mmCIF file of C-alpha atoms in Angstrom:
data_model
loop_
_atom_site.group_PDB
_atom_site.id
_atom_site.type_symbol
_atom_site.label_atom_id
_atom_site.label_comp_id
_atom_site.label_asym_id
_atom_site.label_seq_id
_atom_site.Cartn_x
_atom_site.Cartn_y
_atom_site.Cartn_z
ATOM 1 C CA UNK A 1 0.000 0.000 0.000
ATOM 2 C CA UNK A 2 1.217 3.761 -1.174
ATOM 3 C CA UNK A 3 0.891 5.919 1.569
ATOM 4 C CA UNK A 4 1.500 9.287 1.114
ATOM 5 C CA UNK A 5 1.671 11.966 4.156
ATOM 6 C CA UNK A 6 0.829 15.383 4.704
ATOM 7 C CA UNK A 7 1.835 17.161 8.185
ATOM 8 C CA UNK A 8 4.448 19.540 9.136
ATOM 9 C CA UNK A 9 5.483 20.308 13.258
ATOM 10 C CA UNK A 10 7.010 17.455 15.331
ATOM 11 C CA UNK A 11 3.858 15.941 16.000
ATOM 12 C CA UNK A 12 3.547 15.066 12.923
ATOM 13 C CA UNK A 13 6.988 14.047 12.091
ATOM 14 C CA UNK A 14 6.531 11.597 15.277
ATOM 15 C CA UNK A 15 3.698 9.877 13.090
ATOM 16 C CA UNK A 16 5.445 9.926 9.845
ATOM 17 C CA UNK A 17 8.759 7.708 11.655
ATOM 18 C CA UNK A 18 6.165 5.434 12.577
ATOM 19 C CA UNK A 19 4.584 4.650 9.351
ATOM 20 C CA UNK A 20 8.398 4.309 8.304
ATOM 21 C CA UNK A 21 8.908 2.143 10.982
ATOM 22 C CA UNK A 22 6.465 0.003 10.222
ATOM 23 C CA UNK A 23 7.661 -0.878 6.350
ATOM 24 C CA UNK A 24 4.837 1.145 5.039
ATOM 25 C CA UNK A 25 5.864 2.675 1.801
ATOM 26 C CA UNK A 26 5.748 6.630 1.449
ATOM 27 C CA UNK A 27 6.108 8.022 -2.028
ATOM 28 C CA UNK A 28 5.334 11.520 -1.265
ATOM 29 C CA UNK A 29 5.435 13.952 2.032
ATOM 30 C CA UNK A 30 3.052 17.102 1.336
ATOM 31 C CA UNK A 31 4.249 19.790 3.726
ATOM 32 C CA UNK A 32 3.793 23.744 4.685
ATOM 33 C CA UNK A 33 7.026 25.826 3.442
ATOM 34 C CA UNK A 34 10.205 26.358 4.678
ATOM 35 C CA UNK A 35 9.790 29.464 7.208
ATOM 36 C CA UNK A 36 12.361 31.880 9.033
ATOM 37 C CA UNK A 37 13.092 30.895 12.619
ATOM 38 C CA UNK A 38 15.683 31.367 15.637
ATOM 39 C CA UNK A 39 17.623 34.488 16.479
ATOM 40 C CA UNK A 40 19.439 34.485 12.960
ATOM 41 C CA UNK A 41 15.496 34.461 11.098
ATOM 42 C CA UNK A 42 17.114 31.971 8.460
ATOM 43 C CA UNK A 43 14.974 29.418 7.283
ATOM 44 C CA UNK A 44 13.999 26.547 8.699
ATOM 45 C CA UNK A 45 12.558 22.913 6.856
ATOM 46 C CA UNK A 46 9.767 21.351 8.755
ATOM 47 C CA UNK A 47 10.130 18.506 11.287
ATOM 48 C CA UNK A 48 8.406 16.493 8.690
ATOM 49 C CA UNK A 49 10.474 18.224 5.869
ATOM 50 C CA UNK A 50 13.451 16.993 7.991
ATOM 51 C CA UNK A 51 12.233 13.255 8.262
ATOM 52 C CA UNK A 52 11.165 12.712 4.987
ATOM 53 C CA UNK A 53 15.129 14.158 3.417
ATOM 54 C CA UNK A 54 16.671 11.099 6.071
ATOM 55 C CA UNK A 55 14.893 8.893 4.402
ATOM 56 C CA UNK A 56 14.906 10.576 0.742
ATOM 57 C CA UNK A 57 11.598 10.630 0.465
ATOM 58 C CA UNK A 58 10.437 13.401 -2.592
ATOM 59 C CA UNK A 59 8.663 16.977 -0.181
ATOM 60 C CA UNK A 60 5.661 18.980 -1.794
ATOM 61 C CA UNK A 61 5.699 22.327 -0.094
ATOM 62 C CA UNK A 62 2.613 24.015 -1.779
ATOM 63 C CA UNK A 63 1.145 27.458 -0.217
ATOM 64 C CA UNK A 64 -1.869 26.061 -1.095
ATOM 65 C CA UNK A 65 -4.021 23.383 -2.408
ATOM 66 C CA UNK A 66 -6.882 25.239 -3.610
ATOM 67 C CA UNK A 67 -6.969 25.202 -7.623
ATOM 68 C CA UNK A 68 -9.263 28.133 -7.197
ATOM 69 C CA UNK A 69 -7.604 29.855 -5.066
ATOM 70 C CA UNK A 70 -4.911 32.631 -4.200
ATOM 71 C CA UNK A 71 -2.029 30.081 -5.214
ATOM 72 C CA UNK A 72 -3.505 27.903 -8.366
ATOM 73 C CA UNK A 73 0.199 27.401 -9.789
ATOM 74 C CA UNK A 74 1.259 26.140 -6.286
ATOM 75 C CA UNK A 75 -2.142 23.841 -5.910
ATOM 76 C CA UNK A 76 -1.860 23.019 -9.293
ATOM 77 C CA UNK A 77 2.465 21.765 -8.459
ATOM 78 C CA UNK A 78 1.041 20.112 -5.641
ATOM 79 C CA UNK A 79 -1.645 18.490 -7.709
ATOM 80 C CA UNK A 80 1.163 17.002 -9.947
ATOM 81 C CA UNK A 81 2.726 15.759 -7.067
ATOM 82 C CA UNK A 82 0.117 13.727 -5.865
ATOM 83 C CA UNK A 83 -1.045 12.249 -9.100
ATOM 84 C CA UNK A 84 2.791 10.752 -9.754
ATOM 85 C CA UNK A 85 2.758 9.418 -6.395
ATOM 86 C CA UNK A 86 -0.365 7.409 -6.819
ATOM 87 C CA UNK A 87 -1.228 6.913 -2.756
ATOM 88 C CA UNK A 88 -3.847 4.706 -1.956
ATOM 89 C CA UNK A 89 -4.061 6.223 0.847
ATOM 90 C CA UNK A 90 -2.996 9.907 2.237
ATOM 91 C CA UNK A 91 -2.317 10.290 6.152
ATOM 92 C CA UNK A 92 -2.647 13.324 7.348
ATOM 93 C CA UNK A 93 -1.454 14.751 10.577
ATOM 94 C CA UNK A 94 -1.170 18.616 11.866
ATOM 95 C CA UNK A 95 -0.549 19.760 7.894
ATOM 96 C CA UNK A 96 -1.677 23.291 8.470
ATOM 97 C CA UNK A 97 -3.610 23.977 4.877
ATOM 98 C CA UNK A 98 -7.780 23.198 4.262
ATOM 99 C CA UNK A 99 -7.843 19.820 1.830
ATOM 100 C CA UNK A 100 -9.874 20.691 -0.940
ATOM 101 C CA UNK A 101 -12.322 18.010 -2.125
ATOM 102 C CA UNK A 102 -9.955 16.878 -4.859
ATOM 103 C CA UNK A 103 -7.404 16.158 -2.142
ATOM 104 C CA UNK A 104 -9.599 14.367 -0.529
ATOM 105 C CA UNK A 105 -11.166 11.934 -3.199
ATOM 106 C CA UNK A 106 -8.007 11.302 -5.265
ATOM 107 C CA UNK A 107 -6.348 8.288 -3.300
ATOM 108 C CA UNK A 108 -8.836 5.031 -3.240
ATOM 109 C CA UNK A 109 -9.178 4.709 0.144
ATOM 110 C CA UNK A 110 -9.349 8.182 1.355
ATOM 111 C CA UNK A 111 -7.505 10.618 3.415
ATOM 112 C CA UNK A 112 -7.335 9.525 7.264
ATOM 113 C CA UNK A 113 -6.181 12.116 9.945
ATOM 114 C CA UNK A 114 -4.448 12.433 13.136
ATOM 115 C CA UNK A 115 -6.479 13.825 16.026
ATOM 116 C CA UNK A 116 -5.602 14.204 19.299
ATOM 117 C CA UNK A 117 -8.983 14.306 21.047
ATOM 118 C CA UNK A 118 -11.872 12.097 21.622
ATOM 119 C CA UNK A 119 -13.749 13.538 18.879
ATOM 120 C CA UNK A 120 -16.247 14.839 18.585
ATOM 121 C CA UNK A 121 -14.761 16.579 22.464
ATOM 122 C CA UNK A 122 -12.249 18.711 20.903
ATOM 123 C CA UNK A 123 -12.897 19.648 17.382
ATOM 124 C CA UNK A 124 -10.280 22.522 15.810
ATOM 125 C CA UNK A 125 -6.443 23.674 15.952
ATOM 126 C CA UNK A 126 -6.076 23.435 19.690
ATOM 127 C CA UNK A 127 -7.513 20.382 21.460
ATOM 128 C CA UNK A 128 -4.210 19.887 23.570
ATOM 129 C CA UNK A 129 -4.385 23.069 25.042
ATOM 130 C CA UNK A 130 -8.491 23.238 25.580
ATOM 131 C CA UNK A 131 -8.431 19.877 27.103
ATOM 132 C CA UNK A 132 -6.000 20.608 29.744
ATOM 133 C CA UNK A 133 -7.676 24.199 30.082
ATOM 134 C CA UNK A 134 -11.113 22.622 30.762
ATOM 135 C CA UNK A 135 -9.458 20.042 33.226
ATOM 136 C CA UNK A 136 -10.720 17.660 31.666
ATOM 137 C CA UNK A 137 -9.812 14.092 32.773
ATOM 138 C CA UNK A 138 -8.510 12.060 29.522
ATOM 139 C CA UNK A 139 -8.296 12.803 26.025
ATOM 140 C CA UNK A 140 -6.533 10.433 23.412
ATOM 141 C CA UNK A 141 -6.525 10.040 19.583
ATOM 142 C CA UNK A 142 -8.731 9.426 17.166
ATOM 143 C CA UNK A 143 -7.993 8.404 13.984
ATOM 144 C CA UNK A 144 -10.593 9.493 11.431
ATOM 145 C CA UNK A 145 -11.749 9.397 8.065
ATOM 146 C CA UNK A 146 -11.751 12.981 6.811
ATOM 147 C CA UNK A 147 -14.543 15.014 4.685
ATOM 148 C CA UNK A 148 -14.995 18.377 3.963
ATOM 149 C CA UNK A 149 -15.922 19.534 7.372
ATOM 150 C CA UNK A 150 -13.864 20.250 10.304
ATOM 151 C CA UNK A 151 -12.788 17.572 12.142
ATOM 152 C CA UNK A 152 -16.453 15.864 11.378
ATOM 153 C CA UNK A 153 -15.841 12.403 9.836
ATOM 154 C CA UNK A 154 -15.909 9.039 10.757
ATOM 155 C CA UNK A 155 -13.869 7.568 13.232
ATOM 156 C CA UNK A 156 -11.835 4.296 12.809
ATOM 157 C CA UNK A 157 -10.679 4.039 15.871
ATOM 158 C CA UNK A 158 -9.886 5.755 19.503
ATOM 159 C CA UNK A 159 -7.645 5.456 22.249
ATOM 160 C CA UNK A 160 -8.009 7.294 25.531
ATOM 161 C CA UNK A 161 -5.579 8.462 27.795
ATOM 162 C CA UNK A 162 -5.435 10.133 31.360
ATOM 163 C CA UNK A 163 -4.174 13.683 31.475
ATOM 164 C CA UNK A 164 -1.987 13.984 34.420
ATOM 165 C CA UNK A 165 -2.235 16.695 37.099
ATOM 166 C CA UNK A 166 1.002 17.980 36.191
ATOM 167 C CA UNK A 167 0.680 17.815 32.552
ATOM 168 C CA UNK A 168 1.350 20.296 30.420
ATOM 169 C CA UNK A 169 0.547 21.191 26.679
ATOM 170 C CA UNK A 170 4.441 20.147 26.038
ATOM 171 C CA UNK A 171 4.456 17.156 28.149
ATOM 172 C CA UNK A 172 0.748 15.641 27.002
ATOM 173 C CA UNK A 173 1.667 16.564 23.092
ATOM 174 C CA UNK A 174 4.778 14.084 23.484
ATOM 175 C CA UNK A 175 2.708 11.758 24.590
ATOM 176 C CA UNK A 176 -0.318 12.100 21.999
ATOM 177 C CA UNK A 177 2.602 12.040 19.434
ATOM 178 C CA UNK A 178 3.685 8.816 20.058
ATOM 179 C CA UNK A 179 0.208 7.422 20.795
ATOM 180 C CA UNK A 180 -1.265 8.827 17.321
ATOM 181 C CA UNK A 181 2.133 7.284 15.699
ATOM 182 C CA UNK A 182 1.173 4.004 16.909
ATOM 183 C CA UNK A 183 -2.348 4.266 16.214
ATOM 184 C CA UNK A 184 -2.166 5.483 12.547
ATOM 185 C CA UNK A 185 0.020 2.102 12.105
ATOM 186 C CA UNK A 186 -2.799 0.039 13.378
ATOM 187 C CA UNK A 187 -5.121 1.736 11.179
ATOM 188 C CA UNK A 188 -3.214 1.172 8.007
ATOM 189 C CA UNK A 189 -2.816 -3.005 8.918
ATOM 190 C CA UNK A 190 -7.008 -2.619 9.183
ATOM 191 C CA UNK A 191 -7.147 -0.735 5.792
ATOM 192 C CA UNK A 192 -5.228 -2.929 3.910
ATOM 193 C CA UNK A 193 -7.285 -5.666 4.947
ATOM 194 C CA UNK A 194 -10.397 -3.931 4.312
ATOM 195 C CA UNK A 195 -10.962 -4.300 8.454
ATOM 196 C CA UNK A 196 -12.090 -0.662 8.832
ATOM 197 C CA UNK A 197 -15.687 0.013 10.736
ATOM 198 C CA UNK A 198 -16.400 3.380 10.512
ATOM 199 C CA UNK A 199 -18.834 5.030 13.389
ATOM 200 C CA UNK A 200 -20.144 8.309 13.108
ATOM 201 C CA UNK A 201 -19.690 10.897 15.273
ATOM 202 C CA UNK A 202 -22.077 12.071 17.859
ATOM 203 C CA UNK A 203 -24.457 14.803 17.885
ATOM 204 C CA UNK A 204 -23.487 16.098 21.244
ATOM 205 C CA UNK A 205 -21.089 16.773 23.135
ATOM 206 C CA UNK A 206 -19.092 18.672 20.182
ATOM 207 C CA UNK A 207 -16.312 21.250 21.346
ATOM 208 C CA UNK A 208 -14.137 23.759 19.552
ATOM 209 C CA UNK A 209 -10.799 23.801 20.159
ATOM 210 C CA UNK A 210 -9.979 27.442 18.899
ATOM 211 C CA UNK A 211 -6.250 28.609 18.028
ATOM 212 C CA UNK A 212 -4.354 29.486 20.813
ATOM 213 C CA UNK A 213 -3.945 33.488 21.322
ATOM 214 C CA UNK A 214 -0.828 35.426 22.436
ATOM 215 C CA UNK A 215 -3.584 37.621 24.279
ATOM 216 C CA UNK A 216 -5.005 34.592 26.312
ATOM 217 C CA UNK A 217 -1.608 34.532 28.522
ATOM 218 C CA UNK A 218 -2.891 37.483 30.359
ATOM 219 C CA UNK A 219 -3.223 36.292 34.047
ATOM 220 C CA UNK A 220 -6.953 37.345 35.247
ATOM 221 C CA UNK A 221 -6.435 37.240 38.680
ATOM 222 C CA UNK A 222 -9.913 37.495 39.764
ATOM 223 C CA UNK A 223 -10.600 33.994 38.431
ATOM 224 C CA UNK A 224 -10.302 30.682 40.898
ATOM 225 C CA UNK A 225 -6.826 29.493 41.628
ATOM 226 C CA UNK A 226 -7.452 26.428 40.098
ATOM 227 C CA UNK A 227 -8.834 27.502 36.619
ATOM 228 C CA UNK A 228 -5.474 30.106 36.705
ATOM 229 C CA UNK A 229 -3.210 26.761 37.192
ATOM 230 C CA UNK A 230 -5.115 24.886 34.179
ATOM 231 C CA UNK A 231 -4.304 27.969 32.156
ATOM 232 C CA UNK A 232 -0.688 27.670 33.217
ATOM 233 C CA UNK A 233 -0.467 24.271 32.497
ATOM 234 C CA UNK A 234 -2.387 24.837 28.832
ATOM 235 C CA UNK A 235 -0.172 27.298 27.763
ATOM 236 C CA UNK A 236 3.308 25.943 28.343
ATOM 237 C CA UNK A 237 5.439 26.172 26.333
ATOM 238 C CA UNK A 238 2.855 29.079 24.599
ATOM 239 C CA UNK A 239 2.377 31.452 25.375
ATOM 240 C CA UNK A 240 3.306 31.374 28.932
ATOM 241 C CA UNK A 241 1.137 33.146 31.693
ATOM 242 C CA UNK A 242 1.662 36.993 31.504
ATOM 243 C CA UNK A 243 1.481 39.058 34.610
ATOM 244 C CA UNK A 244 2.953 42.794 35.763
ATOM 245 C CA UNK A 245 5.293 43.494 38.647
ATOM 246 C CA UNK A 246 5.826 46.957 39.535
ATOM 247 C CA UNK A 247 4.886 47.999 35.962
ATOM 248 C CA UNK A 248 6.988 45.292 35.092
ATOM 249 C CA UNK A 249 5.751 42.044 32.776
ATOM 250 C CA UNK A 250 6.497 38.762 34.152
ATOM 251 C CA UNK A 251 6.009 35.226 33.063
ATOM 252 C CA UNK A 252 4.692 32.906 35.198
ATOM 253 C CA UNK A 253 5.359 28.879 34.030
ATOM 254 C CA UNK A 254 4.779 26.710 36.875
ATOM 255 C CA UNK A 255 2.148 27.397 40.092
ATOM 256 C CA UNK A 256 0.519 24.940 42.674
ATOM 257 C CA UNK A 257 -3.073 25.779 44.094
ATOM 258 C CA UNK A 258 -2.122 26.706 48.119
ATOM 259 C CA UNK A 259 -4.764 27.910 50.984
ATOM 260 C CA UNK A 260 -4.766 31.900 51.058
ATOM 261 C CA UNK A 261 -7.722 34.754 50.652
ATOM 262 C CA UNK A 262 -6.621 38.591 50.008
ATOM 263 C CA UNK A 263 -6.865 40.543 47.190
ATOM 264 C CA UNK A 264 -6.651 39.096 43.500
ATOM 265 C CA UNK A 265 -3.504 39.383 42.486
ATOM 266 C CA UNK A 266 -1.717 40.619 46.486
ATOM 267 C CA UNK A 267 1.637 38.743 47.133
ATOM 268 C CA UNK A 268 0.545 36.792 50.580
ATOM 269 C CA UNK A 269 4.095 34.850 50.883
ATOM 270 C CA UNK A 270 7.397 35.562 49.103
ATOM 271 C CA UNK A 271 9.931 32.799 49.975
ATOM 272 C CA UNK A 272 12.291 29.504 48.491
ATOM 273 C CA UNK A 273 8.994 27.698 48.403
ATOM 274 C CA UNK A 274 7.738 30.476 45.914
ATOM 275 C CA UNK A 275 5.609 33.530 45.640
ATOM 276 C CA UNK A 276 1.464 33.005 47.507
ATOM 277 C CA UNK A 277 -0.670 35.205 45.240
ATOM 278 C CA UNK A 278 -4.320 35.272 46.531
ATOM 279 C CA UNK A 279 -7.031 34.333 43.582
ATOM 280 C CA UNK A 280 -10.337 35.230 43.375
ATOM 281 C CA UNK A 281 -10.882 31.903 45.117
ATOM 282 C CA UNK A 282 -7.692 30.229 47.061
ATOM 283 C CA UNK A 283 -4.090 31.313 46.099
ATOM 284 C CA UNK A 284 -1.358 29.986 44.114
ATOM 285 C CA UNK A 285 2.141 29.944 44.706
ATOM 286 C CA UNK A 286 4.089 30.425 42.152
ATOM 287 C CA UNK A 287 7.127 28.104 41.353
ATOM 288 C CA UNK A 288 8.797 29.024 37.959
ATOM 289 C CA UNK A 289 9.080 32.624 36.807
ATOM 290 C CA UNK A 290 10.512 34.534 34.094
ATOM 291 C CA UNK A 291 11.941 38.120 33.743
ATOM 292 C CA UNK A 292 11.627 40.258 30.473
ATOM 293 C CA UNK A 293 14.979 38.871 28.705
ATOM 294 C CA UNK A 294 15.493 36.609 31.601
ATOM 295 C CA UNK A 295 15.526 32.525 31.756
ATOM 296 C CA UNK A 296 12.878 30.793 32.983
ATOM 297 C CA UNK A 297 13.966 30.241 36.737
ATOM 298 C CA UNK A 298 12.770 28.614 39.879
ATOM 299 C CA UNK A 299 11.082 31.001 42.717
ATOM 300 C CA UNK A 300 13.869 30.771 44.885
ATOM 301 C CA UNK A 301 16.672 31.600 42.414
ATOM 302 C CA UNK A 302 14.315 34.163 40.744
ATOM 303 C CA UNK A 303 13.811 36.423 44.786
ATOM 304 C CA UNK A 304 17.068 36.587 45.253
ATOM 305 C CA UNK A 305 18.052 38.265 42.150
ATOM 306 C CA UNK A 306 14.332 40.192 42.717
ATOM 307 C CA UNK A 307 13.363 40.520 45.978
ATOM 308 C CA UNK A 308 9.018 40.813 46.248
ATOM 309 C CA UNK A 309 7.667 41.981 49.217
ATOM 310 C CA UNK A 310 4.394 40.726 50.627
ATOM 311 C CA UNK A 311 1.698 42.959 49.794
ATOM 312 C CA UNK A 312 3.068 43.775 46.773
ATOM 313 C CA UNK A 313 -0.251 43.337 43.977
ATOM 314 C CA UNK A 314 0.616 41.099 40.731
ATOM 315 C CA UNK A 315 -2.065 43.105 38.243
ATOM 316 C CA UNK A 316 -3.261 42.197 34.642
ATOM 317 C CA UNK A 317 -1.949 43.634 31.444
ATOM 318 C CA UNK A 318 -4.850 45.627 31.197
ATOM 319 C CA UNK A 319 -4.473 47.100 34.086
ATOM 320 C CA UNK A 320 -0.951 48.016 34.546
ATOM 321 C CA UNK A 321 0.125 51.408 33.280
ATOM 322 C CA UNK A 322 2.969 49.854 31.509
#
């Protein structure tokens, strides 16, 4: 079976060393293009760019596949592309760019995708981060058949997994990575024994998992201790929790719920353990913290070189004059 693959961060090039792995053949890796990154702004292939030159596997980096659209000599490269590699099957995982209908009904057996919720929970760009938000429990993969809508086909199969209390969007993603890598494999032994049983989704119960926003990392501290730490949690390593010190912006990485009332935001406690903020319900001390330029440090290391005195009020973004 000719499996062709379409993805582009690490999560995706997790999957694509799995279907490797596995002796499945890949003729052709569809992926977003190269892009500037690190201090030097030089540019940078894809982690699935990356996998698929180890293994010389032939890269498709169209801006878009819409033959319609803003890019038609791009779609229409891409296009090419796919027709010489002749997939019975495309896998696609975290590609970044709408599949147009053509995409879609061009190999025999379909496009499946990658997605790491229990659909239809977390439908959207985001699920990793939402799910932790939410506090939700578990989440897992599903692996399902795509269509035109978002995230709304059928699913081929699921596996669930328990979201630690000390997860984070980093640490969960590594572990939905290799999960989805594993489960894609099983999904391709079912397909090419025609084994697939395709359920539909439910009606209810359907989330959106909408993209992550720099903006969100503003610290409200008005809101329950425990919905701040969630937040925390979702948005490490982006984009951090954002909060002002004296005027000054601080990131805040790492925080553990604690007993404490005073005002939202008020420094109750400022020592090795870490820095007691009151909540608008309960506290949170605050264990990892990050200067403007500075390295992410532990609260210890972080008072001496900045020394917080108790009573001192943490404030929003919105409401510091800075």
């Amino acid at each position: 079976m000719r499996v062709a693959f379409a993805g582009t961060p690490e999560f995706a090039a997790v999957a694509l060393q799995a279907l490797l792995a596995a002796g499945f053949e890949v003729p052709l890796v569809l992926t977003q293009p190269d892009r500037p990154a690190g201090r030097g702004m030089k540019l940078q292939a894809s982690p699935v760019k990356q996998v698929a030159q180890q293994h010389g596997i032939p890269v498709s980096q169209p801006l878009s596949l819409r033959l319609d659209g803003k890019h038609p000599g791009e779609a229409a490269a891409g296009r090419e592309a796919l027709l010489a590699a002749r997939p019975d099957l495309l896998v696609v995982a975290a590609y970044g760019l709408i599949l147009p209908q053509w995409v879609l009904d061009l190999p025999r057996l379909g496009c499946l995708n990658i997605h790491a919720s229990l659909l239809p929970r977390w439908r959207g760009a985001a699920p990793i981060h939402r799910a932790i938000e939410a506090g939700d429990a578990e989440t897992g993969i599903t692996i399902m058949q795509m269509d035109a809508g978002l995230d709304t086909g059928d699913m081929l199969l699921i596996e669930r997994l328990p979201i630690a209390a000390d997860d984070t969007t980093a640490s969960l993603h590594d572990k939905l990575a290799v999960l989805g890598g594993r489960l894609m494999v099983e999904a391709l032994e079912l397909a090419a024994c025609g084994g697939f049983r395709p359920e539909r989704q439910p009606e209810a119960g359907v989330c959106y998992a909408h993209k992550i926003e720099k903006a969100e990392s503003d610290i409200d501290w008005t809101l329950p201790a425990a919905a701040i730490e969630r937040r925390l949690r979702a948005f490490d390593p982006f984009p951090g929790g954002l909060s002002h010190l004296d005027g000054e912006a601080l990131k805040i990485w790492k925080a553990q719920p604690a007993p404490g009332t005073g005002q939202p935001g008020e420094v109750l406690a400022a020592d090795a353990s870490g820095l007691l903020v009151a909540c608008g319900e309960g506290a949170l001390r605050l264990t990892e913290l990050q200067r403007a330029g500075g390295k992410r440090l532990p609260a210890a290391a972080f008072l001496q070189s900045r020394p917080v005195p108790v009573g001192t009020v943490l404030k929003s973004a919105a409401a510091s004059p800075t």
